[in-house]
Coordinates of N, CA and C in Angstrom, one line a residue:
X284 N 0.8 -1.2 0.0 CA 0.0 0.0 0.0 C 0.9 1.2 0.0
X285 N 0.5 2.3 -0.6 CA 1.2 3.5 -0.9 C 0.6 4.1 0.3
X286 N 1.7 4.8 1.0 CA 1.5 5.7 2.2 C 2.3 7.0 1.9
X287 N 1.6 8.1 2.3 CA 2.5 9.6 2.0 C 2.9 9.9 3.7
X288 N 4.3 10.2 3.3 CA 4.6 10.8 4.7 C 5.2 11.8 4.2
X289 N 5.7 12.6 5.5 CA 6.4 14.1 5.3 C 7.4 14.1 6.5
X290 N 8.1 15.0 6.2 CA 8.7 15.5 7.4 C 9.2 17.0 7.7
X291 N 9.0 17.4 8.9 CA 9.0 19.1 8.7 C 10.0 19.4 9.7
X292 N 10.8 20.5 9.4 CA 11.8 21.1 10.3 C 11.7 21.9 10.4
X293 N 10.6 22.8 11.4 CA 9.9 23.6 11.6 C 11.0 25.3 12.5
X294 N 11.0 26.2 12.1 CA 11.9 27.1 12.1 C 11.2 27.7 13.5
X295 N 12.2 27.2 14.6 CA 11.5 27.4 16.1 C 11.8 29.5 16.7
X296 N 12.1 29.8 15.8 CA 13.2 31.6 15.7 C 11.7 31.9 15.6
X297 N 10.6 31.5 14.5 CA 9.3 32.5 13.8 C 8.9 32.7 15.0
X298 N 8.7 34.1 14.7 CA 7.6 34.3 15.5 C 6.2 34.3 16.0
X299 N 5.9 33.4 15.0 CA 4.4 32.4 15.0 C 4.4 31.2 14.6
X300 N 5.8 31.1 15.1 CA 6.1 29.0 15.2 C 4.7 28.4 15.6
X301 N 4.1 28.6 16.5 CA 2.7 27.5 16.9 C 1.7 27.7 15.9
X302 N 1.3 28.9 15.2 CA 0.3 28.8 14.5 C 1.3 28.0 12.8
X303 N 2.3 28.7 12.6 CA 3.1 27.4 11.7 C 3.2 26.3 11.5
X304 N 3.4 26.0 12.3 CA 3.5 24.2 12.9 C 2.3 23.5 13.0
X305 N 1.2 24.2 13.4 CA -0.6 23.9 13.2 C -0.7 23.9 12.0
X306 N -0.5 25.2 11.3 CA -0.6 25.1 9.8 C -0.2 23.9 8.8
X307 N 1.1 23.8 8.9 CA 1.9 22.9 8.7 C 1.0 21.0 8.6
X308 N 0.7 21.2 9.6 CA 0.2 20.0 10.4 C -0.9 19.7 9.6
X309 N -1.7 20.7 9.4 CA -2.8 20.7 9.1 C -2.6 20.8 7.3
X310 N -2.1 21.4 6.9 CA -1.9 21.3 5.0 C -1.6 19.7 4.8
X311 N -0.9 19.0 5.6 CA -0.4 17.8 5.3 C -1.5 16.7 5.3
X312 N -2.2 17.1 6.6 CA -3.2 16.3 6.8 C -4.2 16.1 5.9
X313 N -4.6 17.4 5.1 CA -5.1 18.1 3.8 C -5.2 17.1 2.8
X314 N -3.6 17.1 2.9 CA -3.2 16.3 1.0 C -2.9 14.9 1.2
X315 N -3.4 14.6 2.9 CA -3.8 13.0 2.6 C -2.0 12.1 3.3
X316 N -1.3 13.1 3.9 CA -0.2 12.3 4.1 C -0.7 12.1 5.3
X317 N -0.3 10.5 5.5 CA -0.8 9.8 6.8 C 0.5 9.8 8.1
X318 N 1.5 10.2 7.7 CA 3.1 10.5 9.0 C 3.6 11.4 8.6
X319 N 3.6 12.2 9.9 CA 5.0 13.2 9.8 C 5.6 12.9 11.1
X320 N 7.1 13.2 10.5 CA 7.6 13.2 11.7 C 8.2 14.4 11.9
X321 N 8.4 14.7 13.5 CA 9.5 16.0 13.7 C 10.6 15.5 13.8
X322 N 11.7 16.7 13.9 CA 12.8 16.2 14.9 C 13.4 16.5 16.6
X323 N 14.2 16.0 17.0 CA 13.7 15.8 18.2 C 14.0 17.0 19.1
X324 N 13.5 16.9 19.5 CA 12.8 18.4 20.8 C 12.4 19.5 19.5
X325 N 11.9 19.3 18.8 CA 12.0 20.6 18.1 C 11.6 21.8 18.3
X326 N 10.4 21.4 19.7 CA 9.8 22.9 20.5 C 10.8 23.2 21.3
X327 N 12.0 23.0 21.0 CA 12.5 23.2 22.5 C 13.8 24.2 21.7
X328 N 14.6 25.5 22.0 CA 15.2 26.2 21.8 C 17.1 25.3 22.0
X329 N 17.9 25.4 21.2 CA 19.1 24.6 21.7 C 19.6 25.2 22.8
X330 N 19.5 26.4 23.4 CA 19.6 26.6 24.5 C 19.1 26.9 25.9
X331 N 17.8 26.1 25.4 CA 17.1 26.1 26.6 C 17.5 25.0 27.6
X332 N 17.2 25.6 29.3 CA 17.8 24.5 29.7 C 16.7 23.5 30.4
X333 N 16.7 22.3 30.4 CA 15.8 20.8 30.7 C 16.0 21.0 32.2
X334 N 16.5 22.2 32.6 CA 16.5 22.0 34.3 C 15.6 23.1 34.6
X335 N 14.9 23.7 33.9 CA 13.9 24.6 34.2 C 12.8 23.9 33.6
X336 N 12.3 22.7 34.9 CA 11.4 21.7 34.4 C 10.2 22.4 34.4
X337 N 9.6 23.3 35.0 CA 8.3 23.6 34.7 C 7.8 24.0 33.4
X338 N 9.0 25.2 33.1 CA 8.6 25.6 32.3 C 8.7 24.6 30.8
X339 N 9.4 23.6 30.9 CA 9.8 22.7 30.0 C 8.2 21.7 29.6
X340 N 7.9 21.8 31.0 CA 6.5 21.1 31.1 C 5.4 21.6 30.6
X341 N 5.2 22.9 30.8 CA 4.0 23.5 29.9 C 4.3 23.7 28.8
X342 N 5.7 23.9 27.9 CA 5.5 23.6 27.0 C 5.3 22.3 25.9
X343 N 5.6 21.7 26.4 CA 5.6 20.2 25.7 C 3.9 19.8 25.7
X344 N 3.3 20.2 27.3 CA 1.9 19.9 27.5 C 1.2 21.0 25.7
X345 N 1.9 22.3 25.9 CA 1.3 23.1 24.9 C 1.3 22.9 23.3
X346 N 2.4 22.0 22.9 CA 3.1 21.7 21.6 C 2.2 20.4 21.4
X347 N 1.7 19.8 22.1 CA 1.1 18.3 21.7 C -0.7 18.6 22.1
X348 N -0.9 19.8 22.8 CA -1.8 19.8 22.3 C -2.1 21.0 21.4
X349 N -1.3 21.6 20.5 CA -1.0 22.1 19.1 C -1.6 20.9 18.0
X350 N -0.6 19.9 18.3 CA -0.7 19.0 17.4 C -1.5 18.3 17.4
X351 N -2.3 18.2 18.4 CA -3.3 17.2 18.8 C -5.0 17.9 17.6
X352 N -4.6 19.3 18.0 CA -5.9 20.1 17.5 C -5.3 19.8 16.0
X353 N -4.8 20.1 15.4 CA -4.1 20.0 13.9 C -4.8 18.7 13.7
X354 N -4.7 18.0 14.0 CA -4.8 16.6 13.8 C -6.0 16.0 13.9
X355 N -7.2 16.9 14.4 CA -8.3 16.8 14.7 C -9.4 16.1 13.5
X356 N -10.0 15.2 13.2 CA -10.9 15.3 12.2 C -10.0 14.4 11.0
X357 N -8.7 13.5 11.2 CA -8.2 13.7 10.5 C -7.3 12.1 10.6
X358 N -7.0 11.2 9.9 CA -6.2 10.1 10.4 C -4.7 9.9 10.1
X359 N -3.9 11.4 10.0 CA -2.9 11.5 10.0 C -2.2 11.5 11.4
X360 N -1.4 11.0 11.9 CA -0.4 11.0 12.5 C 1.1 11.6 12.7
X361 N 1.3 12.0 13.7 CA 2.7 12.3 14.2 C 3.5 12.1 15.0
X362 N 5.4 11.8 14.7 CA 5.9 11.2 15.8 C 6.9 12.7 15.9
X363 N 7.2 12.8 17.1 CA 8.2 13.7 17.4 C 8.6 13.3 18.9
X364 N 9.6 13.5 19.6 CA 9.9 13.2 20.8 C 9.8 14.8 21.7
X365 N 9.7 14.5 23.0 CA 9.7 15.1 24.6 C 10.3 15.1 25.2
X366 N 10.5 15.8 26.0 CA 11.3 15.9 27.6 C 9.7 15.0 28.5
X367 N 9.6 14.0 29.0 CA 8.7 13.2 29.7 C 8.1 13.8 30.4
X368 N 7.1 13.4 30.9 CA 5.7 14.4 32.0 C 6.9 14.3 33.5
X369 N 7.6 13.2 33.9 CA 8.4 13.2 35.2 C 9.8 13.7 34.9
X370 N 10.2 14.1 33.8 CA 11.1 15.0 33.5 C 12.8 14.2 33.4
X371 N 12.4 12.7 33.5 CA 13.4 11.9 33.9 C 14.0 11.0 32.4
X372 N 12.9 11.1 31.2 CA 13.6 10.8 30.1 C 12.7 11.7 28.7
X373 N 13.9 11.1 28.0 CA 13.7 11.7 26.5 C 13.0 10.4 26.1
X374 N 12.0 11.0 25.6 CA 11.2 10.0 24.6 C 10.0 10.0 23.5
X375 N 9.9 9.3 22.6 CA 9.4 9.7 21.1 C 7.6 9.3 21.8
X376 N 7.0 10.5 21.1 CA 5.3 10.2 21.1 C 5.0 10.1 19.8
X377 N 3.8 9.9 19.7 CA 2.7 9.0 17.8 C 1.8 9.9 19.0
X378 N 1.2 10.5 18.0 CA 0.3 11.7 18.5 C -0.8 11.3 17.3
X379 N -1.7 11.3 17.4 CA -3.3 11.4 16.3 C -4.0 12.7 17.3
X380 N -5.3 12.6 15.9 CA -6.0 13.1 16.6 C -6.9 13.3 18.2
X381 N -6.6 12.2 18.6 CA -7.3 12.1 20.1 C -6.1 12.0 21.2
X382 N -5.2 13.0 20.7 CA -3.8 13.1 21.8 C -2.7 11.8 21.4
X383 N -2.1 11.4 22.3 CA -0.6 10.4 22.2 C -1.1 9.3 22.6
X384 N -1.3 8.0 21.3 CA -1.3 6.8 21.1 C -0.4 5.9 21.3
X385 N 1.6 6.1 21.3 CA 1.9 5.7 22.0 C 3.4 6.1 22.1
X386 N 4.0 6.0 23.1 CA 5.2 6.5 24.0 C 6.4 5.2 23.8
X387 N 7.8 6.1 23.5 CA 8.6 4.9 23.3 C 9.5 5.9 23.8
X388 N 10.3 5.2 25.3 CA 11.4 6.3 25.8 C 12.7 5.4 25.1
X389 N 14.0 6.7 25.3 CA 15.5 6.3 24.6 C 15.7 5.2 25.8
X390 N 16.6 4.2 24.6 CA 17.2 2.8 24.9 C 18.3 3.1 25.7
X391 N 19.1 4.1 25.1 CA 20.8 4.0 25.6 C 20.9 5.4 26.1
X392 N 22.0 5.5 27.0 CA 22.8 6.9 27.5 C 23.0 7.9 26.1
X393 N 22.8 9.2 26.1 CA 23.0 10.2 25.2 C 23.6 11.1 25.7
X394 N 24.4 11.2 24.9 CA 25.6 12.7 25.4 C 24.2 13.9 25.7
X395 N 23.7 14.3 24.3 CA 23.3 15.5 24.3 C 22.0 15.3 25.1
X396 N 21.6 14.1 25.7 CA 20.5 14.3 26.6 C 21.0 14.1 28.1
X397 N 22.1 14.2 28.6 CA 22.6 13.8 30.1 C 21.5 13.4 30.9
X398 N 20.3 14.7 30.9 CA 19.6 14.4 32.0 C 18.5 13.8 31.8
X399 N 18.8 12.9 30.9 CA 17.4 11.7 30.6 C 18.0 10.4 31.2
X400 N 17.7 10.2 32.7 CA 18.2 9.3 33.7 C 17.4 8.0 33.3
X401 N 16.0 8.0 33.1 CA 15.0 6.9 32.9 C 15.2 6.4 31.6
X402 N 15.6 5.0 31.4 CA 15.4 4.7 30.3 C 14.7 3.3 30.0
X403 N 14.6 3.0 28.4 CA 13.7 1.7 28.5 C 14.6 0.3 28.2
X404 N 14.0 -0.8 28.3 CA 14.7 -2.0 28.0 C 13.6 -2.5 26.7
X405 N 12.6 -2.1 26.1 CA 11.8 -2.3 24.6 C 11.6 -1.9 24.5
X406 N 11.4 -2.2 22.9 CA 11.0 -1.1 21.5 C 9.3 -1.3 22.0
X407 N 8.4 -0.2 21.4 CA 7.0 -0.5 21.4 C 6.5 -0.2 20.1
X408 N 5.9 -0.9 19.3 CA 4.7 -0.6 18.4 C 3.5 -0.7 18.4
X409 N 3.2 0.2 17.4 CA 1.1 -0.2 16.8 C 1.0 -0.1 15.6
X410 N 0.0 -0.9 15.5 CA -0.6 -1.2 14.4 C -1.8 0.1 13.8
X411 N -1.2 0.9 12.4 CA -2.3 1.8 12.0 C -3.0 1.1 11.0
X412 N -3.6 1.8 10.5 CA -4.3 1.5 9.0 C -3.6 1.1 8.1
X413 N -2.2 1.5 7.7 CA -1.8 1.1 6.9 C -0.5 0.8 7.0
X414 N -0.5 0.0 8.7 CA 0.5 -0.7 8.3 C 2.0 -0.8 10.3
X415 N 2.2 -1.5 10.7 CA 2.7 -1.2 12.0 C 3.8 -0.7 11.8
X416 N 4.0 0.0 13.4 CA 5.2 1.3 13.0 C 6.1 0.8 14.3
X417 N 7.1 1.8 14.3 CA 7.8 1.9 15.8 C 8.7 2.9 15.8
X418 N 8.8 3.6 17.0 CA 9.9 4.7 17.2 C 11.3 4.6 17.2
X419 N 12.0 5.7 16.8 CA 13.4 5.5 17.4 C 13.6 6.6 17.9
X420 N 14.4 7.3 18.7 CA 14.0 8.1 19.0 C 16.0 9.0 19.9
X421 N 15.9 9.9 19.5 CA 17.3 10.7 19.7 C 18.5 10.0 19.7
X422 N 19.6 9.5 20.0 CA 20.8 9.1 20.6 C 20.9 7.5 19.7
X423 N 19.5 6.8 20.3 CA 19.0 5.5 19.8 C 19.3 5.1 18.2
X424 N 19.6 6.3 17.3 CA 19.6 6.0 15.9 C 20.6 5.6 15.7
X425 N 21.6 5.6 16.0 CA 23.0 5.4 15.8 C 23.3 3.4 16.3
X426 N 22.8 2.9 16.8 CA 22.6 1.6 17.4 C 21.7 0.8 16.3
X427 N 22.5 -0.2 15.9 CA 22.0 -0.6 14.9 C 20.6 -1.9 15.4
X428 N 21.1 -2.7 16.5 CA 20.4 -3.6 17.1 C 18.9 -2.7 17.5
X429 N 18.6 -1.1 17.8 CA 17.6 -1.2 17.9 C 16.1 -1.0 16.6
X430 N 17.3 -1.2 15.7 CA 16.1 -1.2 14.3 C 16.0 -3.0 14.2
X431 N 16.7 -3.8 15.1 CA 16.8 -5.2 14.7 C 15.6 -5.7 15.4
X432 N 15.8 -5.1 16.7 CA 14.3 -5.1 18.0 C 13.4 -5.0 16.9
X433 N 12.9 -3.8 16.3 CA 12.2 -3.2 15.7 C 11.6 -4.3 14.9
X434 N 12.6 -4.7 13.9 CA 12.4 -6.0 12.9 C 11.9 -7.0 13.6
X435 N 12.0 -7.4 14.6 CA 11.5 -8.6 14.6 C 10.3 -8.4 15.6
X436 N 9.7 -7.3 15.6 CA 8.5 -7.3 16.2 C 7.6 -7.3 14.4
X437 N 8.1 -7.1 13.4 CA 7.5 -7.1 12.4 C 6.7 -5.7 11.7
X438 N 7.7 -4.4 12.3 CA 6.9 -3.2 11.9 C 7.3 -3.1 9.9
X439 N 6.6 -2.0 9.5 CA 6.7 -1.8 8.5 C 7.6 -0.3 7.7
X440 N 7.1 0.3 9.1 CA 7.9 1.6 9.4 C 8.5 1.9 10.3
X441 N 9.9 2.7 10.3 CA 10.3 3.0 11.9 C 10.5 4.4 11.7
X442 N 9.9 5.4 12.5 CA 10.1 7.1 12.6 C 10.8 7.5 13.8
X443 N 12.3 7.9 12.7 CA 13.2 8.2 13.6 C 13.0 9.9 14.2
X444 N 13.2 10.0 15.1 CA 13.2 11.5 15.6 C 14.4 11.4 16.3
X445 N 15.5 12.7 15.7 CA 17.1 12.6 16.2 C 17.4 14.0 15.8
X446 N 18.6 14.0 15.9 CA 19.8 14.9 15.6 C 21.3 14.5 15.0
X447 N 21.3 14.3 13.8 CA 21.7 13.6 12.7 C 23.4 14.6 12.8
X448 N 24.5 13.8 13.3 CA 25.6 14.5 13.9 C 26.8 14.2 12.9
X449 N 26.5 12.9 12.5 CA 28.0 12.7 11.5 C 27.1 12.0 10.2
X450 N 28.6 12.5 9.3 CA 28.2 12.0 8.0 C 27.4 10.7 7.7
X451 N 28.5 9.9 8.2 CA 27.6 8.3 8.0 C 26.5 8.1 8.7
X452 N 25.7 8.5 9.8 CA 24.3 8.4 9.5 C 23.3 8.0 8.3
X453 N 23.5 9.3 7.2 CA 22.8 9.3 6.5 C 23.3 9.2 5.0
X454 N 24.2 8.8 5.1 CA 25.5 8.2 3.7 C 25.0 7.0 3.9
X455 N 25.1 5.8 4.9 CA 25.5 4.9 4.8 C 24.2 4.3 6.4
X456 N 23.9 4.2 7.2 CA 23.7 3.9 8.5 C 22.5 3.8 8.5
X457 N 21.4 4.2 7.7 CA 19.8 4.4 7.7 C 19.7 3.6 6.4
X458 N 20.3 4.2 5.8 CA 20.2 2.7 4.4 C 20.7 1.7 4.5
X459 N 21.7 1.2 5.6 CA 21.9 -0.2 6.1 C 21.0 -0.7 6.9
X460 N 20.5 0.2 7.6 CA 19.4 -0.2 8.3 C 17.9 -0.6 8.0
X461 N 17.4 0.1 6.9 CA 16.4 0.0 6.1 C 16.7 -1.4 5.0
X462 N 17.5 -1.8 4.5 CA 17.8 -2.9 3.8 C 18.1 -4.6 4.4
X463 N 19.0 -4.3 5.8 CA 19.0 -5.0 6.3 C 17.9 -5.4 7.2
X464 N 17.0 -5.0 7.3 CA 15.9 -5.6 8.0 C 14.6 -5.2 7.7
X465 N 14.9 -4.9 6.1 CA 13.6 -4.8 5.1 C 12.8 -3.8 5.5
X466 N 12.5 -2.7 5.9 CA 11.9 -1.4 6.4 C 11.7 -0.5 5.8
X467 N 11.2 0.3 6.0 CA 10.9 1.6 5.8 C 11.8 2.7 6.5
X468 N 12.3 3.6 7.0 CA 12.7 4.7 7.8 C 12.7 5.7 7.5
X469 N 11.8 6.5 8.1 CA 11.6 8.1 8.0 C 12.3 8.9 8.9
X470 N 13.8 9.8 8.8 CA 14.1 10.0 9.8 C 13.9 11.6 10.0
X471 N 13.7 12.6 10.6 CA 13.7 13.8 11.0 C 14.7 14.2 11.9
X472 N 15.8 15.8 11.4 CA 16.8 15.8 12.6 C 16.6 17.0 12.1
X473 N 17.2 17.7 13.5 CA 17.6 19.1 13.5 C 18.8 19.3 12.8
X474 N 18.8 20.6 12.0 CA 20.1 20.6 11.2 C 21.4 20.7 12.3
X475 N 22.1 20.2 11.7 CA 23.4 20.4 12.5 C 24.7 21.2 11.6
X476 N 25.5 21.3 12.3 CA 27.0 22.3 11.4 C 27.4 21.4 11.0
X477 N 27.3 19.8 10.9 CA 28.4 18.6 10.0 C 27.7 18.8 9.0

């Protein structure tokens, strides 16, 4: 089955980033693409700091349910990851219309997330319309064994949400990964200087 997806790297500087990002959300949902993915934290400023949990908290609460309304009326889907409601890990959400369907926190230690203390020991998927998916989600992309997890739960897609840091990621690392265990991968990253 032919499935449209997208992916958006949403310019968090505008000054009407939320109604953009709704927009956004919402044209896509429009023309029938069933996934988008973000990349990871993308509400979140690179210099904001994860130790100013409150405020970290209403926004994430505010960004998903941005997306949640975008998504309203509509059986498109989105994966983007969070700073967690206990503030203890980094981890990817699948947001639809009726809020977050399902939650997959990072596998392994991350430099650039120090303070994501909690982490998981499984991958989680679901089954959509057209077809089962699973997250990967910041740090985790680089680890080849967790698109193997992934495989042998039998997804058809896996939506990476990262920060894409060296060449070989995307030369070589996502198309080994995609071939060797027959998948799909949609990845989303924040631009970086490499």
């Amino acid at each position: 089955q032919d499935v449209s997806v997208a992916v958006i790297q949403p310019n968090i500087s505008s000054k009407d980033f939320e109604k953009n990002i709704f927009k956004q959300i919402k044209d896509c949902s429009k023309s029938s693409v069933k996934l988008i993915v973000l990349p990871e934290l993308f509400y979140l400023n690179e210099d904001e700091q994860i130790s100013n949990l409150s405020h970290i908290n209403l926004k994430t609460k505010k960004i998903i349910s941005i997306i949640t309304e975008a998504l309203s009326k509509s059986d498109t889907k989105v994966v983007m990851s969070v700073v967690s409601n206990d503030n203890l890990s980094h981890q990817g959400v699948l947001i639809g219309g009726q809020g977050i369907l399902m939650e997959q926190k990072q596998l392994h230690v991350c430099e650039r997330h120090k303070w994501s203390s909690s982490l998981s020991d499984d991958v989680n998927v679901i089954d959509l319309e057209w077809g089962r998916i699973g997250m990967v989600v910041g740090g985790d992309s680089i680890y080849p064994e967790v698109f193997r997890l992934l495989a042998l739960k039998d997804v058809d897609v896996v939506a990476v949400t990262s920060k894409i840091l060296e060449d070989w990621e995307t030369q070589f690392g996502f198309i080994e990964r995609a071939a060797e265990n027959r998948m799909a991968i949609i990845v989303a990253s924040k631009p970086s200087i490499n």
